[in-house]
Amino acid sequence: MKIRAAVLEEVGREGPYAKTLPLTVGEIDLAPPRHGEVLVRVAAAGLCHSDLSVINGDRPRPTPMVLGHEGSGVVEEVGPGVDDLAAGDHVVFVFVPSCGHCGPCQSGRPALCEPGAASNGKGELLGGGTRLSRNGQPVHHMTGVSSFATHTVVSRRSLVKIDKDIPLDVAALMGCAVLTGAGAVFNMGAVQPGGKAAVIGLGGVGLAAVLGAAAAGAETIVAVDTLDSKLDFARELGATHCFNAADPDITAKVKEATKGGVDAALEFAGSARALEGAFAMTRRGGTTITAGLPNPKAVLNISPLTLVAEERTLRGSYLGSGVPSRDIGRFLGLHGRGKLPVEKLMTHRIRLDEINEAFDRLHKGEAIRQLVEFDT
């Protein structure tokens, strides 16, 4: 079938993207679902810094590629072997397909699925190959999702079914911003009721973590970013203390405000320097969690002596370190009870044709979560 999609032609093209047009919006071909796959009509897709990092070359991926890894949609067709979804079902995309059989999957850590990571790295679906093409040539999938398109074919393992009464724009944010940000808060166990937490990097994922920390009952929530506008936004979401990351005395000020440092610091800036700063803000015995994705060449500089003598903990978190099939339903339940108002993260709603301009806004820090909304 013919679909409209935003195709990244090459990585590393300079901005402004509204002029250089790294993403070409046009018609491409989509093959029908194979065994274990599903055809989904995309309803809404969020723009994330992970997409931007592919565009600017920080996270190189094979091209051409249809970007987009966060979104929601409606099932239109299921392939052979899919018996738990049907046309008309509403779904959320998950950007790591889990095979269910490898070591990490069997140990309850689907975010670390080995075949899923391999297929994502090649720009293919979990079942192998691509279902996208243009002029007879293959077009790659981003993380098995490629939600910047009117329709997409994905592995059943890349979908979580949701109730039809849940707004699809809210549901779209669950697949990355909330799953990653709030998931790191809830699943890592470092943010406790009455505790002190810091969130470094206030994009959509970081601000979802601020919401998560508030829902988890943290008494002190420190927000850190280079943009004062985002600090103001964090205050509205529950942050109790806000600091600009450019302040050379920020570590001392955070420790003074929190009487020795925070119990947990969560870094989402995707910067080794930001992670070092997060580590420095924690108290003795504290935990630092990073879910940011820096350039692969970045190197971390942290004192092993401090790590040992002060019993610090440094942990990575991918996909919120949880189980999407479980967590997305839980987070939607929190939203329904008013505990996780993720709709506040939506700052722009755009058409697919406006996507290059939207990435300029994201690059400048002028947006939190922008949603591409498709006709439904």
Coordinates of N, CA and C in Angstrom, one line a residue, residues 101-325:
H101 N 12.3 -14.7 24.5 CA 13.1 -16.0 24.6 C 14.5 -15.8 25.0
C102 N 15.1 -14.7 24.8 CA 16.6 -14.5 25.1 C 16.8 -14.4 26.6
G103 N 18.0 -14.4 27.0 CA 18.3 -14.3 28.4 C 17.7 -13.1 29.1
P104 N 17.9 -11.9 28.6 CA 17.3 -10.7 29.3 C 15.7 -10.8 29.4
C105 N 15.1 -11.2 28.3 CA 13.6 -11.4 28.3 C 13.2 -12.4 29.3
Q106 N 13.8 -13.5 29.4 CA 13.4 -14.5 30.3 C 13.7 -14.1 31.8
S107 N 14.6 -13.2 32.0 CA 14.8 -12.7 33.3 C 14.0 -11.5 33.7
G108 N 13.0 -11.2 32.8 CA 12.1 -10.1 33.1 C 12.6 -8.7 32.8
R109 N 13.6 -8.7 31.8 CA 14.2 -7.4 31.4 C 14.0 -7.2 29.9
P110 N 12.8 -7.0 29.4 CA 12.6 -7.0 28.0 C 13.3 -5.8 27.3
A111 N 13.6 -4.7 28.0 CA 14.2 -3.6 27.4 C 15.6 -3.9 26.9
L112 N 16.2 -5.0 27.4 CA 17.5 -5.5 27.0 C 17.5 -6.6 26.0
C113 N 16.3 -6.9 25.4 CA 16.2 -8.0 24.5 C 17.3 -8.0 23.4
E114 N 18.0 -9.1 23.3 CA 19.2 -9.1 22.4 C 18.8 -9.1 20.9
P115 N 17.8 -10.0 20.5 CA 17.4 -9.9 19.1 C 16.8 -8.5 18.8
G116 N 16.1 -7.9 19.8 CA 15.5 -6.6 19.6 C 16.5 -5.6 19.3
A117 N 17.6 -5.6 20.1 CA 18.7 -4.6 19.9 C 19.3 -4.8 18.6
A118 N 19.5 -6.1 18.2 CA 20.2 -6.3 16.9 C 19.4 -5.8 15.7
S119 N 18.0 -6.1 15.8 CA 17.2 -5.7 14.6 C 17.1 -4.1 14.6
N120 N 17.0 -3.5 15.8 CA 16.9 -2.1 15.8 C 18.2 -1.4 15.3
G121 N 19.3 -2.0 15.6 CA 20.6 -1.5 15.1 C 20.7 -1.6 13.6
K122 N 20.1 -2.6 13.0 CA 20.1 -2.7 11.5 C 19.0 -2.0 10.8
G123 N 18.1 -1.4 11.6 CA 17.0 -0.7 10.9 C 15.9 -1.6 10.3
E124 N 15.8 -2.8 11.0 CA 14.9 -3.8 10.5 C 13.8 -4.2 11.5
L125 N 12.8 -4.9 11.1 CA 11.9 -5.4 12.1 C 12.4 -6.7 12.8
L126 N 11.8 -7.0 13.9 CA 12.2 -8.2 14.7 C 12.3 -9.5 13.8
G127 N 11.3 -9.6 12.9 CA 11.3 -10.7 12.0 C 12.2 -10.7 10.9
G128 N 13.0 -9.7 10.8 CA 14.0 -9.6 9.7 C 13.6 -8.7 8.5
G129 N 14.5 -7.9 8.0 CA 14.1 -7.2 6.8 C 13.3 -5.9 7.1
T130 N 12.9 -5.3 6.0 CA 12.1 -4.1 6.1 C 10.8 -4.3 5.3
R131 N 9.8 -3.6 5.7 CA 8.5 -3.6 5.0 C 8.3 -2.3 4.3
L132 N 9.2 -1.4 4.4 CA 9.1 -0.1 3.8 C 10.1 0.0 2.5
S133 N 9.6 0.6 1.5 CA 10.4 0.8 0.3 C 10.0 2.0 -0.5
R134 N 11.0 2.5 -1.3 CA 10.7 3.6 -2.2 C 11.4 3.4 -3.5
N135 N 10.6 3.5 -4.6 CA 11.1 3.2 -5.9 C 11.9 1.9 -6.0
G136 N 11.3 0.9 -5.3 CA 11.9 -0.5 -5.3 C 13.1 -0.7 -4.4
Q137 N 13.5 0.3 -3.7 CA 14.7 0.2 -2.8 C 14.2 0.3 -1.3
P138 N 14.8 -0.6 -0.5 CA 14.4 -0.6 0.9 C 14.6 0.7 1.7
V139 N 13.7 1.0 2.6 CA 13.7 2.1 3.5 C 13.7 1.5 4.9
H140 N 14.6 1.9 5.8 CA 14.8 1.3 7.1 C 13.7 1.8 8.1
H141 N 13.5 0.9 9.1 CA 12.6 1.3 10.2 C 13.4 1.8 11.4
M142 N 12.9 2.8 12.1 CA 13.5 3.3 13.3 C 13.0 2.5 14.5
T143 N 13.9 1.8 15.2 CA 13.6 1.0 16.4 C 12.3 0.1 16.2
G144 N 12.1 -0.4 15.0 CA 11.0 -1.3 14.7 C 9.7 -0.6 14.7
V145 N 9.6 0.8 14.8 CA 8.4 1.5 14.9 C 8.1 2.4 13.7
S146 N 8.9 3.4 13.4 CA 8.7 4.3 12.3 C 7.3 5.0 12.3
S147 N 7.1 5.7 13.4 CA 5.8 6.3 13.6 C 5.5 7.6 12.9
F148 N 6.5 8.2 12.2 CA 6.3 9.4 11.4 C 5.8 9.0 10.1
A149 N 4.7 8.3 10.1 CA 4.0 7.8 8.9 C 2.5 7.6 9.1
T150 N 1.8 7.7 8.1 CA 0.3 7.5 8.2 C 0.0 6.1 8.7
H151 N 0.8 5.1 8.2 CA 0.7 3.7 8.6 C 2.0 3.1 8.8
T152 N 2.1 2.0 9.6 CA 3.4 1.3 9.8 C 3.1 -0.1 10.0
V153 N 4.0 -1.0 9.7 CA 3.9 -2.4 10.0 C 5.0 -2.7 11.1
V154 N 4.6 -3.3 12.2 CA 5.5 -3.5 13.3 C 5.3 -5.0 13.8
S155 N 6.3 -5.4 14.5 CA 6.2 -6.7 15.2 C 5.1 -6.6 16.3
R156 N 4.4 -7.7 16.5 CA 3.4 -7.7 17.6 C 4.2 -7.4 18.9
R157 N 5.4 -7.7 19.0 CA 6.2 -7.5 20.2 C 6.6 -6.0 20.4
S158 N 6.2 -5.2 19.5 CA 6.4 -3.7 19.6 C 5.1 -3.0 20.0
L159 N 4.1 -3.7 20.4 CA 2.8 -3.1 20.7 C 2.3 -3.5 22.0
V160 N 1.6 -2.5 22.7 CA 0.9 -2.7 23.9 C -0.6 -2.3 23.7
K161 N -1.5 -3.2 23.9 CA -2.9 -2.9 23.7 C -3.4 -2.0 24.8
I162 N -4.3 -1.0 24.5 CA -4.9 -0.1 25.5 C -6.4 -0.1 25.3
D163 N -7.1 0.4 26.3 CA -8.5 0.6 26.3 C -8.8 1.7 25.2
K164 N -10.0 1.5 24.6 CA -10.3 2.4 23.5 C -10.8 3.8 24.0
D165 N -11.1 3.9 25.3 CA -11.6 5.2 25.8 C -10.4 6.1 26.2
I166 N -9.2 5.6 26.1 CA -8.0 6.5 26.4 C -7.7 7.4 25.2
P167 N -7.6 8.7 25.4 CA -7.2 9.5 24.3 C -5.9 9.1 23.7
L168 N -5.9 9.0 22.4 CA -4.7 8.5 21.7 C -3.5 9.5 21.7
D169 N -3.8 10.8 21.9 CA -2.7 11.7 22.1 C -1.9 11.5 23.4
V170 N -2.7 11.3 24.5 CA -2.1 10.9 25.8 C -1.4 9.6 25.7
A171 N -2.0 8.6 25.0 CA -1.4 7.3 24.9 C -0.1 7.3 24.2
A172 N 0.1 8.2 23.2 CA 1.3 8.3 22.4 C 2.5 8.6 23.3
L173 N 2.3 9.4 24.3 CA 3.5 9.8 25.2 C 3.9 8.7 26.1
M174 N 3.1 7.7 26.2 CA 3.4 6.6 27.1 C 4.5 5.7 26.6
G175 N 4.7 5.7 25.3 CA 5.7 4.8 24.7 C 7.1 5.2 24.8
C176 N 7.4 6.5 25.1 CA 8.8 6.9 25.3 C 8.9 7.8 26.5
A177 N 8.3 9.0 26.4 CA 8.5 10.0 27.4 C 8.2 9.5 28.8
V178 N 7.0 9.0 28.9 CA 6.5 8.5 30.2 C 7.2 7.2 30.6
L179 N 7.2 6.3 29.7 CA 7.8 5.0 29.9 C 9.3 5.1 30.4
T180 N 10.0 6.0 29.7 CA 11.4 6.2 30.1 C 11.6 7.1 31.3
G181 N 11.0 8.2 31.4 CA 11.2 9.1 32.5 C 10.5 8.7 33.8
A182 N 9.2 8.6 33.7 CA 8.5 8.1 34.9 C 8.9 6.7 35.3
G183 N 9.2 5.9 34.2 CA 9.6 4.5 34.5 C 10.9 4.4 35.3
A184 N 11.8 5.3 35.0 CA 13.1 5.3 35.7 C 12.9 5.6 37.2
V185 N 11.9 6.5 37.4 CA 11.5 6.8 38.8 C 10.9 5.6 39.5
F186 N 9.9 5.1 38.9 CA 9.1 4.0 39.6 C 9.8 2.7 39.7
N187 N 10.6 2.3 38.6 CA 11.1 1.0 38.5 C 12.5 0.8 39.1
M188 N 13.2 1.9 39.3 CA 14.6 1.8 39.9 C 14.6 1.8 41.4
G189 N 13.5 2.2 42.0 CA 13.4 2.2 43.5 C 14.2 3.2 44.2
A190 N 14.8 4.2 43.6 CA 15.7 5.1 44.2 C 14.9 6.3 44.8
V191 N 13.7 6.6 44.2 CA 12.9 7.8 44.7 C 11.9 7.2 45.6
Q192 N 11.9 7.7 46.8 CA 11.0 7.2 47.9 C 10.1 8.3 48.4
P193 N 9.0 7.9 48.9 CA 8.1 8.9 49.6 C 8.9 9.7 50.7
G194 N 8.8 11.0 50.6 CA 9.5 11.8 51.6 C 10.9 12.0 51.2
G195 N 11.4 11.5 50.2 CA 12.8 11.6 49.8 C 13.2 12.8 49.0
K196 N 14.5 12.9 48.6 CA 15.0 14.0 47.8 C 15.5 13.5 46.5
A197 N 15.0 14.1 45.4 CA 15.4 13.7 44.1 C 15.8 14.9 43.2
A198 N 16.6 14.6 42.3 CA 17.0 15.7 41.3 C 16.8 15.1 39.9
V199 N 16.3 15.9 39.0 CA 16.1 15.6 37.6 C 17.0 16.5 36.8
I200 N 17.9 16.0 36.0 CA 18.8 16.8 35.2 C 18.5 16.6 33.8
G201 N 18.1 17.7 33.1 CA 17.7 17.6 31.7 C 16.2 17.5 31.6
L202 N 15.6 18.7 31.2 CA 14.2 18.8 31.3 C 13.5 18.8 29.9
G203 N 13.8 17.8 29.1 CA 13.0 17.6 27.9 C 11.8 16.8 28.3
G204 N 11.1 16.3 27.3 CA 9.9 15.5 27.6 C 10.1 14.4 28.5
V205 N 11.2 13.7 28.4 CA 11.5 12.5 29.3 C 11.8 13.0 30.7
G206 N 12.7 14.0 30.8 CA 13.0 14.6 32.1 C 11.8 15.1 32.8
L207 N 11.0 15.8 32.1 CA 9.8 16.4 32.8 C 8.8 15.3 33.2
A208 N 8.7 14.2 32.4 CA 7.9 13.1 32.8 C 8.5 12.5 34.1
A209 N 9.8 12.6 34.3 CA 10.4 12.1 35.5 C 10.0 13.0 36.7
V210 N 9.9 14.3 36.4 CA 9.5 15.2 37.5 C 8.1 14.9 37.9
L211 N 7.2 14.6 36.9 CA 5.8 14.2 37.3 C 5.9 12.9 38.0
G212 N 6.7 11.9 37.6 CA 6.9 10.7 38.3 C 7.3 10.8 39.8
A213 N 8.3 11.7 40.0 CA 8.8 11.9 41.3 C 7.8 12.5 42.2
A214 N 7.0 13.4 41.7 CA 5.9 14.0 42.4 C 4.8 12.9 42.8
A215 N 4.5 12.1 41.8 CA 3.6 11.0 42.1 C 4.1 10.0 43.1
A216 N 5.4 9.8 43.1 CA 6.0 8.8 44.0 C 6.1 9.4 45.4
G217 N 5.8 10.7 45.6 CA 5.8 11.2 46.9 C 7.1 11.9 47.4
A218 N 8.0 12.2 46.5 CA 9.3 12.8 46.9 C 8.9 14.2 47.5
E219 N 9.6 14.5 48.6 CA 9.3 15.7 49.3 C 10.1 16.9 48.7
T220 N 11.3 16.6 48.2 CA 12.1 17.6 47.5 C 12.4 17.1 46.1
I221 N 12.1 18.0 45.1 CA 12.4 17.6 43.7 C 13.2 18.8 43.1
V222 N 14.4 18.5 42.9 CA 15.3 19.5 42.3 C 15.3 19.4 40.8
A223 N 15.1 20.4 40.0 CA 15.1 20.4 38.6 C 16.3 21.2 38.1
V224 N 17.0 20.7 37.1 CA 18.2 21.3 36.5 C 18.2 21.3 35.0
D225 N 18.4 22.5 34.4 CA 18.5 22.6 33.0 C 19.2 23.9 32.6
T226 N 19.6 24.0 31.4 CA 20.3 25.2 31.0 C 19.3 26.3 30.6
L227 N 18.0 26.0 30.4 CA 17.0 27.0 30.0 C 16.1 27.3 31.1
D228 N 16.0 28.6 31.5 CA 15.1 29.1 32.5 C 13.7 28.8 32.2
S229 N 13.3 28.8 31.0 CA 11.9 28.5 30.6 C 11.5 27.1 31.0
K230 N 12.4 26.2 30.9 CA 12.1 24.8 31.3 C 12.1 24.6 32.8
L231 N 12.9 25.4 33.5 CA 12.9 25.4 34.9 C 11.5 25.9 35.4
D232 N 11.0 26.9 34.8 CA 9.7 27.5 35.1 C 8.6 26.4 34.9
F233 N 8.8 25.7 33.8 CA 7.8 24.6 33.5 C 7.9 23.5 34.5
A234 N 9.1 23.2 35.0 CA 9.2 22.1 36.0 C 8.6 22.5 37.3
R235 N 8.6 23.8 37.6 CA 8.0 24.3 38.9 C 6.5 24.0 38.8
E236 N 5.9 24.2 37.6 CA 4.5 24.0 37.4 C 4.1 22.5 37.6
L237 N 5.1 21.6 37.3 CA 4.8 20.2 37.4 C 5.2 19.6 38.8
G238 N 5.7 20.4 39.7 CA 6.0 19.8 41.0 C 7.4 20.0 41.5
A239 N 8.3 20.6 40.7 CA 9.7 20.8 41.2 C 9.6 21.8 42.4
T240 N 10.4 21.5 43.4 CA 10.5 22.4 44.6 C 11.7 23.3 44.5
H241 N 12.7 23.0 43.8 CA 13.9 23.8 43.7 C 14.4 23.7 42.2
C242 N 14.8 24.8 41.7 CA 15.2 24.8 40.3 C 16.6 25.6 40.2
F243 N 17.5 25.0 39.4 CA 18.8 25.5 39.2 C 19.2 25.5 37.8
N244 N 19.9 26.6 37.3 CA 20.4 26.6 35.9 C 21.7 25.9 35.9
A245 N 21.8 24.9 35.0 CA 23.0 24.1 34.9 C 24.3 24.9 34.6
A246 N 24.1 26.1 34.0 CA 25.3 26.9 33.7 C 25.9 27.6 34.9
D247 N 25.2 27.5 36.0 CA 25.8 28.1 37.2 C 27.0 27.3 37.7
P248 N 28.2 28.0 37.8 CA 29.4 27.2 38.2 C 29.3 26.7 39.6
D249 N 28.4 27.2 40.4 CA 28.3 26.8 41.8 C 27.1 25.9 42.1
I250 N 26.6 25.3 41.0 CA 25.4 24.6 41.1 C 25.5 23.4 42.1
T251 N 26.6 22.7 42.1 CA 26.7 21.5 43.0 C 26.6 21.9 44.4
A252 N 27.3 23.0 44.8 CA 27.3 23.5 46.2 C 25.9 24.0 46.5
K253 N 25.2 24.7 45.6 CA 23.9 25.2 45.9 C 22.9 24.1 46.1
V254 N 23.0 23.0 45.2 CA 22.0 21.9 45.4 C 22.3 21.2 46.7
K255 N 23.5 21.0 47.1 CA 23.8 20.3 48.4 C 23.4 21.2 49.6
E256 N 23.5 22.5 49.4 CA 23.1 23.4 50.5 C 21.5 23.3 50.6
A257 N 20.9 23.4 49.5 CA 19.4 23.4 49.5 C 18.8 22.1 50.0
T258 N 19.6 21.0 49.8 CA 19.1 19.6 50.2 C 19.8 19.1 51.4
K259 N 20.6 19.9 52.1 CA 21.3 19.5 53.3 C 22.1 18.3 53.1
G260 N 23.0 18.4 52.1 CA 24.0 17.3 51.9 C 23.9 16.6 50.6
G261 N 22.9 16.9 49.8 CA 22.7 16.2 48.5 C 21.4 15.4 48.4
V262 N 21.0 15.0 47.2 CA 19.8 14.3 47.0 C 20.0 12.8 47.2
D263 N 18.9 12.1 47.5 CA 19.0 10.6 47.6 C 19.2 10.0 46.2
A264 N 18.5 10.6 45.2 CA 18.6 10.1 43.9 C 18.7 11.2 42.9
A265 N 19.6 11.1 41.9 CA 19.7 12.0 40.8 C 19.5 11.3 39.5
L266 N 18.6 11.8 38.7 CA 18.2 11.2 37.4 C 18.6 12.1 36.3
E267 N 19.5 11.6 35.4 CA 20.0 12.4 34.3 C 19.4 12.0 33.0
F268 N 18.9 13.0 32.3 CA 18.2 12.7 31.0 C 18.7 13.7 29.9
A269 N 19.9 14.4 30.2 CA 20.4 15.4 29.2 C 21.1 14.7 28.1
G270 N 21.6 13.5 28.3 CA 22.4 12.8 27.2 C 23.8 13.4 27.1
S271 N 24.3 13.8 28.2 CA 25.6 14.5 28.2 C 26.5 13.9 29.4
A272 N 27.7 13.6 29.0 CA 28.6 13.0 30.1 C 28.8 14.1 31.2
R273 N 28.9 15.3 30.8 CA 29.1 16.4 31.8 C 27.9 16.5 32.7
A274 N 26.7 16.4 32.1 CA 25.5 16.4 33.0 C 25.4 15.2 33.9
L275 N 25.9 14.1 33.5 CA 25.9 12.9 34.3 C 26.9 13.0 35.5
E276 N 28.1 13.6 35.2 CA 29.0 13.9 36.2 C 28.4 14.8 37.3
G277 N 27.7 15.9 36.8 CA 27.1 16.8 37.7 C 26.0 16.1 38.5
A278 N 25.2 15.2 37.9 CA 24.2 14.5 38.7 C 24.8 13.7 39.8
F279 N 25.9 13.0 39.5 CA 26.6 12.2 40.4 C 27.1 13.0 41.6
A280 N 27.6 14.2 41.3 CA 28.1 15.1 42.3 C 27.0 15.7 43.3
M281 N 25.8 15.7 42.8 CA 24.7 16.2 43.6 C 24.1 15.2 44.6
T282 N 24.5 14.0 44.5 CA 23.9 13.0 45.4 C 24.6 13.0 46.7
R283 N 23.9 12.6 47.8 CA 24.5 12.5 49.1 C 25.4 11.3 49.2
R284 N 26.1 11.1 50.3 CA 26.8 9.9 50.6 C 25.8 8.7 50.6
G285 N 26.1 7.7 49.9 CA 25.1 6.6 49.8 C 24.0 6.8 48.8
G286 N 24.1 7.8 48.1 CA 23.0 8.1 47.1 C 23.1 7.3 45.8
T287 N 22.1 7.5 45.0 CA 22.0 6.7 43.7 C 21.9 7.7 42.6
T288 N 22.7 7.5 41.5 CA 22.6 8.3 40.3 C 22.1 7.4 39.2
I289 N 21.1 7.8 38.5 CA 20.5 7.0 37.4 C 20.6 7.8 36.1
T290 N 21.1 7.2 35.1 CA 21.1 7.9 33.8 C 20.3 7.2 32.7
A291 N 19.5 7.9 32.0 CA 18.7 7.4 30.9 C 19.0 8.2 29.7
G292 N 19.9 9.2 29.8 CA 20.3 9.9 28.6 C 21.1 9.1 27.6
L293 N 21.2 9.5 26.4 CA 21.9 8.8 25.3 C 22.9 9.8 24.7
P294 N 24.1 9.8 25.3 CA 25.1 10.8 24.7 C 25.7 10.2 23.4
N295 N 26.6 11.0 22.8 CA 27.3 10.6 21.7 C 28.2 9.3 22.1
P296 N 28.2 8.3 21.3 CA 29.0 7.1 21.6 C 30.4 7.3 22.0
K297 N 31.0 8.5 21.6 CA 32.4 8.8 21.8 C 32.6 9.4 23.2
A298 N 31.5 9.8 23.9 CA 31.6 10.5 25.1 C 32.2 9.6 26.2
V299 N 33.0 10.2 27.1 CA 33.7 9.5 28.2 C 33.3 10.1 29.5
L300 N 33.1 9.2 30.5 CA 32.7 9.7 31.8 C 33.9 9.8 32.7
N301 N 33.9 10.9 33.5 CA 35.0 11.1 34.5 C 34.5 11.2 35.9
I302 N 34.5 10.0 36.6 CA 34.0 9.9 37.9 C 35.0 9.2 38.8
S303 N 35.2 9.7 40.0 CA 36.2 9.2 40.9 C 35.8 7.8 41.5
P304 N 36.5 6.8 41.2 CA 36.2 5.5 41.8 C 36.3 5.5 43.3
L305 N 37.2 6.3 43.8 CA 37.3 6.4 45.3 C 36.0 6.9 45.9
T306 N 35.4 7.9 45.3 CA 34.1 8.4 45.8 C 33.0 7.4 45.7
L307 N 33.0 6.7 44.6 CA 32.0 5.6 44.4 C 32.1 4.6 45.5
V308 N 33.3 4.2 45.9 CA 33.5 3.2 46.9 C 33.4 3.7 48.3
A309 N 34.2 4.7 48.6 CA 34.2 5.2 50.0 C 32.9 5.9 50.5
E310 N 32.1 6.4 49.6 CA 30.8 7.0 49.9 C 29.7 6.1 49.6
E311 N 30.0 4.9 49.1 CA 28.9 3.9 48.8 C 27.9 4.5 47.8
R312 N 28.4 5.1 46.8 CA 27.4 5.6 45.8 C 27.0 4.5 44.8
T313 N 25.9 4.7 44.2 CA 25.4 3.8 43.2 C 25.2 4.5 41.9
L314 N 25.7 4.0 40.8 CA 25.5 4.6 39.4 C 24.9 3.5 38.5
R315 N 23.7 3.8 38.0 CA 23.0 2.8 37.3 C 22.4 3.4 36.0
G316 N 22.4 2.6 34.9 CA 21.8 2.9 33.7 C 20.3 2.5 33.7
S317 N 19.5 3.2 32.9 CA 18.1 2.8 32.7 C 17.7 3.0 31.3
Y318 N 17.2 1.9 30.7 CA 16.8 2.0 29.3 C 15.3 1.5 29.3
L319 N 14.5 2.3 28.6 CA 13.1 2.0 28.5 C 12.4 2.0 29.8
G320 N 13.0 2.8 30.8 CA 12.4 2.9 32.1 C 12.7 1.6 33.0
S321 N 13.6 0.8 32.5 CA 14.0 -0.4 33.3 C 12.8 -1.3 33.7
G322 N 11.7 -1.3 32.9 CA 10.5 -2.0 33.3 C 10.0 -2.9 32.3
V323 N 8.8 -3.2 32.4 CA 8.1 -4.2 31.5 C 7.0 -3.4 30.8
P324 N 7.1 -3.0 29.6 CA 6.1 -2.1 28.9 C 4.7 -2.6 29.0
S325 N 4.5 -3.9 28.8 CA 3.2 -4.5 28.8 C 2.5 -4.4 30.1

